[in-house]
Short mmCIF file of N, CA and C in Angstrom, two decimals:
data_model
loop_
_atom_site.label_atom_id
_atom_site.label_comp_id
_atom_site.label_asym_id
_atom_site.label_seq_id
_atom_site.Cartn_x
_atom_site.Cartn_y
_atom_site.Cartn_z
N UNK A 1 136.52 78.56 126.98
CA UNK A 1 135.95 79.05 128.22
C UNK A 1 134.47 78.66 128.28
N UNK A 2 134.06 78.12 129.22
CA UNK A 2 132.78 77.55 129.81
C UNK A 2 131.93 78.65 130.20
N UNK A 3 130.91 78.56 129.91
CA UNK A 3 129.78 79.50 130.54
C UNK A 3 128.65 78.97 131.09
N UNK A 4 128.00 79.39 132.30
CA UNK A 4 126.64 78.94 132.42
C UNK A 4 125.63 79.91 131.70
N UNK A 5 124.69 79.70 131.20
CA UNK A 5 123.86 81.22 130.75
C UNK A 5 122.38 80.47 131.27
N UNK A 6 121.69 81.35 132.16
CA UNK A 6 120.51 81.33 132.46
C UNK A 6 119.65 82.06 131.83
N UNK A 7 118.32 81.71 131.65
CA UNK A 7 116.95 82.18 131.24
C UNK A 7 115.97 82.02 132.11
N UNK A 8 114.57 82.85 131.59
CA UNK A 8 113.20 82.27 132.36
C UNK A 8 113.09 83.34 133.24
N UNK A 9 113.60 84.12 133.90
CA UNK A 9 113.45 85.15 134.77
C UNK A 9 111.97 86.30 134.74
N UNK A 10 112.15 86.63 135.17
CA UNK A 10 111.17 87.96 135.26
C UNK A 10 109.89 88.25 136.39
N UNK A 11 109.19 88.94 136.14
CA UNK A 11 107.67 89.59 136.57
C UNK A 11 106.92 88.69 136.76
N UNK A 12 105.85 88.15 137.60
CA UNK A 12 105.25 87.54 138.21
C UNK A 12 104.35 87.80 139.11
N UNK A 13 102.97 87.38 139.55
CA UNK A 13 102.42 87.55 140.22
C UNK A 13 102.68 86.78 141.59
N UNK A 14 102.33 87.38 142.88
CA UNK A 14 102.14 86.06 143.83
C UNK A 14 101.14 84.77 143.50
N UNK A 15 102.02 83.59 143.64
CA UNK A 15 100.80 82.50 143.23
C UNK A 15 101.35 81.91 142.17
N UNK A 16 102.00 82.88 141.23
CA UNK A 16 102.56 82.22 139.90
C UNK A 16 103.37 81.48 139.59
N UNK A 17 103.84 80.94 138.67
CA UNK A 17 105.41 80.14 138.12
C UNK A 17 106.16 80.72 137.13
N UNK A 18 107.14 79.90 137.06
CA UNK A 18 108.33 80.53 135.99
C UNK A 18 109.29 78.97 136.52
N UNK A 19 109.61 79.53 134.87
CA UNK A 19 110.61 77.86 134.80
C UNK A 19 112.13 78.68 134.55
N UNK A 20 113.16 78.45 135.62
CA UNK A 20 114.47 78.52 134.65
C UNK A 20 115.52 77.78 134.45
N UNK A 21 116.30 78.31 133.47
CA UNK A 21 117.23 77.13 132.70
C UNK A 21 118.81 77.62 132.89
N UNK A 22 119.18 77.03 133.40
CA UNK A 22 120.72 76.77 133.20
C UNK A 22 121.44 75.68 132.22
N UNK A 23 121.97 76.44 131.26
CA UNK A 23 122.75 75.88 129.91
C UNK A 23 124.35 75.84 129.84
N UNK A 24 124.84 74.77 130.10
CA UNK A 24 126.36 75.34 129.80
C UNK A 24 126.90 75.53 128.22
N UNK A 25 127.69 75.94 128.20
CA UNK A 25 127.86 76.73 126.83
C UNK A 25 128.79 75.92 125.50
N UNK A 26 128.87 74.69 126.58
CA UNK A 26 129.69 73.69 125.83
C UNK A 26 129.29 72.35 125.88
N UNK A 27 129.05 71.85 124.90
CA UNK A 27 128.71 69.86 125.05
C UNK A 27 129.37 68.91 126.16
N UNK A 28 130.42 69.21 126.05
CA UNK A 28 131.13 68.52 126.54
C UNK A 28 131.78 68.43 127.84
N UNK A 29 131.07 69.78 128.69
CA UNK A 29 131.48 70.05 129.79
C UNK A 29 130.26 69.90 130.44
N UNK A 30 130.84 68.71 131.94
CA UNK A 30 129.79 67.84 132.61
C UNK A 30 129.47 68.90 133.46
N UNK A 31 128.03 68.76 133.33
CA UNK A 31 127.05 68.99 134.52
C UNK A 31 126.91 68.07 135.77
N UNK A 32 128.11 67.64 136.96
CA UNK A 32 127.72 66.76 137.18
C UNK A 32 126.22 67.21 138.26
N UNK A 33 127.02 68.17 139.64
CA UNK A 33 125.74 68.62 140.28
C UNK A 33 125.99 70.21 140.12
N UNK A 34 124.83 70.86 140.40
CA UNK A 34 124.53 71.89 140.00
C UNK A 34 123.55 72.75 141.48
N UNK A 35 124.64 74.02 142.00
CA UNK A 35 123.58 74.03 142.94
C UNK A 35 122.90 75.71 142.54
N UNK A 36 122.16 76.00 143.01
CA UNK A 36 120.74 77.04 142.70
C UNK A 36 121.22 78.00 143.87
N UNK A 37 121.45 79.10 143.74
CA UNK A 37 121.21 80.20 144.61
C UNK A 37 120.33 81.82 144.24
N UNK A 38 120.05 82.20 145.76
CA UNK A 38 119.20 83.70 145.65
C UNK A 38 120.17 84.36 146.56
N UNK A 39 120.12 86.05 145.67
CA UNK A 39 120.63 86.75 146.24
C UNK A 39 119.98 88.10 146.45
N UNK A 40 119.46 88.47 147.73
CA UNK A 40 118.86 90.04 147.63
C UNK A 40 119.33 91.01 148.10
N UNK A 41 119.25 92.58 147.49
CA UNK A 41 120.17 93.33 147.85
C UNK A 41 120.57 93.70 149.51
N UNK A 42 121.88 93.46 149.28
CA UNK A 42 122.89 93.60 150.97
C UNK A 42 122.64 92.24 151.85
N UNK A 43 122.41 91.11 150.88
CA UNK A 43 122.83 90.12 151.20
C UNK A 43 123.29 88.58 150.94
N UNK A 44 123.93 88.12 151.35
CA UNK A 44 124.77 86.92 150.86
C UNK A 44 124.02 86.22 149.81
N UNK A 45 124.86 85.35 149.02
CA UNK A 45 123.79 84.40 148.33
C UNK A 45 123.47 83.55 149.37
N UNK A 46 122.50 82.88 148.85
CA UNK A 46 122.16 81.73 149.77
C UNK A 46 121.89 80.63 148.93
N UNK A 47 122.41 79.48 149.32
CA UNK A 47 121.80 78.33 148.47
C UNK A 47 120.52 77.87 148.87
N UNK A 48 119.26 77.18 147.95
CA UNK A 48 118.56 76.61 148.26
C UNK A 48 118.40 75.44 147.93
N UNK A 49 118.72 74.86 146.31
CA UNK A 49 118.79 73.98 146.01
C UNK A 49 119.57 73.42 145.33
N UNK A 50 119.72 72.26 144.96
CA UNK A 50 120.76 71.35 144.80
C UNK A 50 120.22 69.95 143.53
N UNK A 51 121.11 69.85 142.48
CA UNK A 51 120.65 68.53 141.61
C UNK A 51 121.95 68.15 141.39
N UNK A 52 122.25 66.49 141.95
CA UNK A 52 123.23 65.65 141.38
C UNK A 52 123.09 64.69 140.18
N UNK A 53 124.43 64.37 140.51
CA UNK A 53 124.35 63.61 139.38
C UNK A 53 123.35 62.60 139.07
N UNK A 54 123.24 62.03 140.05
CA UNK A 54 121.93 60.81 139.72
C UNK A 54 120.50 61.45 139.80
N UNK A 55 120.33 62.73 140.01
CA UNK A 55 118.96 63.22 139.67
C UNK A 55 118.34 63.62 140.79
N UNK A 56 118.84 63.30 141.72
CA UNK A 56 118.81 63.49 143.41
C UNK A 56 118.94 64.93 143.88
N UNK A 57 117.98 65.11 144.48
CA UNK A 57 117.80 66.92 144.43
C UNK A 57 117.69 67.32 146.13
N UNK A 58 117.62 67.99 146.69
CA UNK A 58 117.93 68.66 147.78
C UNK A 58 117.11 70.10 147.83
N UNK A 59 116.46 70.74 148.92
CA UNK A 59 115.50 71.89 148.61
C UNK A 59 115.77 72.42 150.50
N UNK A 60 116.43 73.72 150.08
CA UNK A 60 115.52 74.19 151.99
C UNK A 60 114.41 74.37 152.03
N UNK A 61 113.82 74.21 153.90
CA UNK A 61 112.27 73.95 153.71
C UNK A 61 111.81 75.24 152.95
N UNK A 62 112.22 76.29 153.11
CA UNK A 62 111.15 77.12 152.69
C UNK A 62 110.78 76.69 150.84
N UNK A 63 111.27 76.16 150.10
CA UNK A 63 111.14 76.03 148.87
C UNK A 63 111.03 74.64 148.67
N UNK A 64 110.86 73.45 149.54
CA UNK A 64 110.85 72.77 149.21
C UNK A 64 109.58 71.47 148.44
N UNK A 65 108.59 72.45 149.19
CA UNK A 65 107.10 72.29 148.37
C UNK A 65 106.79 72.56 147.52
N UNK A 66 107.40 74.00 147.04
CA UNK A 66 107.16 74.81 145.57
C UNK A 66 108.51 75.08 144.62
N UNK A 67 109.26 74.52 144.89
CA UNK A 67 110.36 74.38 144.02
C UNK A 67 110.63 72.90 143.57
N UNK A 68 111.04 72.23 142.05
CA UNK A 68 111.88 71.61 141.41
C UNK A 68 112.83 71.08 140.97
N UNK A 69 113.50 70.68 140.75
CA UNK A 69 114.43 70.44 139.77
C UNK A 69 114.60 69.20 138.83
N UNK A 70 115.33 69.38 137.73
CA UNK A 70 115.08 68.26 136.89
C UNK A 70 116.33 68.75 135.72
N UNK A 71 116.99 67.88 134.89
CA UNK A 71 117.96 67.97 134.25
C UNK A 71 117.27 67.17 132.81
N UNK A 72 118.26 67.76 131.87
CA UNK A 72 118.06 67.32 130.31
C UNK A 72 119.96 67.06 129.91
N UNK A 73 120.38 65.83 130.35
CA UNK A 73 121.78 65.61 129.44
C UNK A 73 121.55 65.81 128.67
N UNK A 74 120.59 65.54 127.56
CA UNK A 74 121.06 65.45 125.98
C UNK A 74 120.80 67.06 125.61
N UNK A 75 120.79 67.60 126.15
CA UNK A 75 120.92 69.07 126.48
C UNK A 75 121.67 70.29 127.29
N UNK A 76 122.21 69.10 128.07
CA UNK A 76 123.29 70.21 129.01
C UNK A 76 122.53 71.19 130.15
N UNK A 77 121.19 70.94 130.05
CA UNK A 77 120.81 71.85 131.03
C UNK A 77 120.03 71.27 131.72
N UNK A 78 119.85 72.27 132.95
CA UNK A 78 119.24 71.65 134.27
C UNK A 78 118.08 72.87 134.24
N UNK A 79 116.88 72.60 134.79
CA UNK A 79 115.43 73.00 134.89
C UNK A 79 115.40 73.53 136.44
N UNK A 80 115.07 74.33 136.43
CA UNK A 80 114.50 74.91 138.29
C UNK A 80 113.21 75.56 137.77
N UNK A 81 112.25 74.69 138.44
CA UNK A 81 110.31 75.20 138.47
C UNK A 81 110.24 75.72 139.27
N UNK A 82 109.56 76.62 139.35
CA UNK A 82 109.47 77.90 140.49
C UNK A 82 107.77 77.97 140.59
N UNK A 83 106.81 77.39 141.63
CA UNK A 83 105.49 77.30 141.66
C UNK A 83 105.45 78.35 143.20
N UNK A 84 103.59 78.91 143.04
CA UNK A 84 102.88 79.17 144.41
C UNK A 84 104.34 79.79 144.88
N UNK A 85 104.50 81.23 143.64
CA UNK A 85 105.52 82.27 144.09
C UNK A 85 105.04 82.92 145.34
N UNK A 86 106.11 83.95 145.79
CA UNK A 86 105.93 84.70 147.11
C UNK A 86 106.61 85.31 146.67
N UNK A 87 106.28 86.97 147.64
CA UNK A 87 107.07 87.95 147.08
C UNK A 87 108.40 87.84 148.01
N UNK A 88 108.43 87.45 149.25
CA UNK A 88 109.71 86.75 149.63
C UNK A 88 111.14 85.92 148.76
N UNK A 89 110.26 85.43 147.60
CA UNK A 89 111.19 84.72 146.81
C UNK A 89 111.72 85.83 145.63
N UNK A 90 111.64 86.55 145.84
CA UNK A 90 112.15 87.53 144.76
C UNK A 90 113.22 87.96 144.86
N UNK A 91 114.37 88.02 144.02
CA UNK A 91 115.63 88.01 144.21
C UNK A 91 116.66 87.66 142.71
N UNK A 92 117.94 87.83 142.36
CA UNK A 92 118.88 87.67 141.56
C UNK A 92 119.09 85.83 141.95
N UNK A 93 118.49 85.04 140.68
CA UNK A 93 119.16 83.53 140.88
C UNK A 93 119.84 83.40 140.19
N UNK A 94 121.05 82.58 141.32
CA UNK A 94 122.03 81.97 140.28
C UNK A 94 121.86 80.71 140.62
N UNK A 95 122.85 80.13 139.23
CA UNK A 95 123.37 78.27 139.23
C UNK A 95 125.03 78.26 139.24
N UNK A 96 125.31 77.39 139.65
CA UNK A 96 126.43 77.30 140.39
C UNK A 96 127.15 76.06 139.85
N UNK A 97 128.10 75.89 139.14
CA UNK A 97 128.80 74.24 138.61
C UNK A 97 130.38 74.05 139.12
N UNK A 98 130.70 73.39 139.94
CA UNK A 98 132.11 72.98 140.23
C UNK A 98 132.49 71.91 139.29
N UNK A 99 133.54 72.16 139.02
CA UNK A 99 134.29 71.20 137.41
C UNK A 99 135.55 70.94 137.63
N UNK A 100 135.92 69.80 138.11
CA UNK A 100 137.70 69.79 138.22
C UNK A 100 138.02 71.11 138.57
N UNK A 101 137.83 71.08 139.74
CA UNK A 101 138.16 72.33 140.73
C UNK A 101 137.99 73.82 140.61
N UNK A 102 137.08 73.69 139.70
CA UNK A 102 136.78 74.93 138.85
C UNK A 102 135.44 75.38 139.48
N UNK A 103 135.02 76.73 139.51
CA UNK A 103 133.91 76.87 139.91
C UNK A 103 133.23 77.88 138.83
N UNK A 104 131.92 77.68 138.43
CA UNK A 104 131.11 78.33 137.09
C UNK A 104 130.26 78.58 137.80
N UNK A 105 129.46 79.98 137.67
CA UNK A 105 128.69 80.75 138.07
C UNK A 105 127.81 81.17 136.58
N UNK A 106 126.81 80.92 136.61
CA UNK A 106 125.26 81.46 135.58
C UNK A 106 125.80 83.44 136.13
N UNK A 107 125.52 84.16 134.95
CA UNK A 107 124.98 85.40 135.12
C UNK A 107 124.26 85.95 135.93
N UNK A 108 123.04 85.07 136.54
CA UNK A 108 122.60 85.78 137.24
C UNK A 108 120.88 86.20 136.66
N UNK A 109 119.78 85.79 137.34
CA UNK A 109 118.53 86.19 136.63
C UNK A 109 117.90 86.64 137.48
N UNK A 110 117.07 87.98 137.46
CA UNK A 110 116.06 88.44 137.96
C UNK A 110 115.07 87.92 138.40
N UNK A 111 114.37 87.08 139.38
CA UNK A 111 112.72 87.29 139.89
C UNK A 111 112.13 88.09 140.43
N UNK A 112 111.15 88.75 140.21
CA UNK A 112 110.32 89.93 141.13
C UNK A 112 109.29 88.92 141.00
N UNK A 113 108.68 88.85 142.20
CA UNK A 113 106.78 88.47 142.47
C UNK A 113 106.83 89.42 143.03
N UNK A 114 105.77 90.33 142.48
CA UNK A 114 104.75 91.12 142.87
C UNK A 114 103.69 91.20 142.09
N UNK A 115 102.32 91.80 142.78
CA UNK A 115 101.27 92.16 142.11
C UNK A 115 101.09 93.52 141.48
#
């Protein structure tokens, strides 16, 4: 059984960063694209961003100036930079992996920006 497990979460100021990581739990199970969602309480996730296979990334506007992405194959994991926080962006992120029709969901990580 495959897992995504995320890190990097937490407390933050407005203005600040935080890097997080999505790891799958196995070598051998492809990362091909990988998409990023926020979820805040009593409402839907929402996707914002997106990394394929060729490295090719995708951002809605609101994050698309201050958000990242970037991948490590020889690692299995994919990077989401989180810059010039807002307390708007605060919310439960997940990562998201479809696999031969399979769909993998990360746990789930906390951001709060606040001061």
């Amino acid at each position: 059984q495959v897992q995504l497990m995320e890190s990097g979460g937490g407390l933050v100021q407005p203005g600040g960063s935080l890097r997080l990581s999505c790891a799958a739990s196995r070598s051998d199970f492809s990362i091909n694209a990988m998409e990023w969602y926020r979820q805040v309480p009593g409402r839907q996730r929402d996707m914002f961003g997106r990394i394929d296979a060729d490295g090719s990334t995708y951002f809605a506007v609101s994050v698309v100036d201050r958000f990242t992405l970037s991948r490590d194959s020889a690692k299995n994991t994919v990077y989401l930079q989180l810059r010039h926080l807002r307390p708007e962006d605060t919310g439960v992120y997940y990562c998201k992996v479809v696999n031969q029709g399979h769909t993998y969901w990360g746990q789930g990580i906390q951001v709060t920006v606040s001061s």
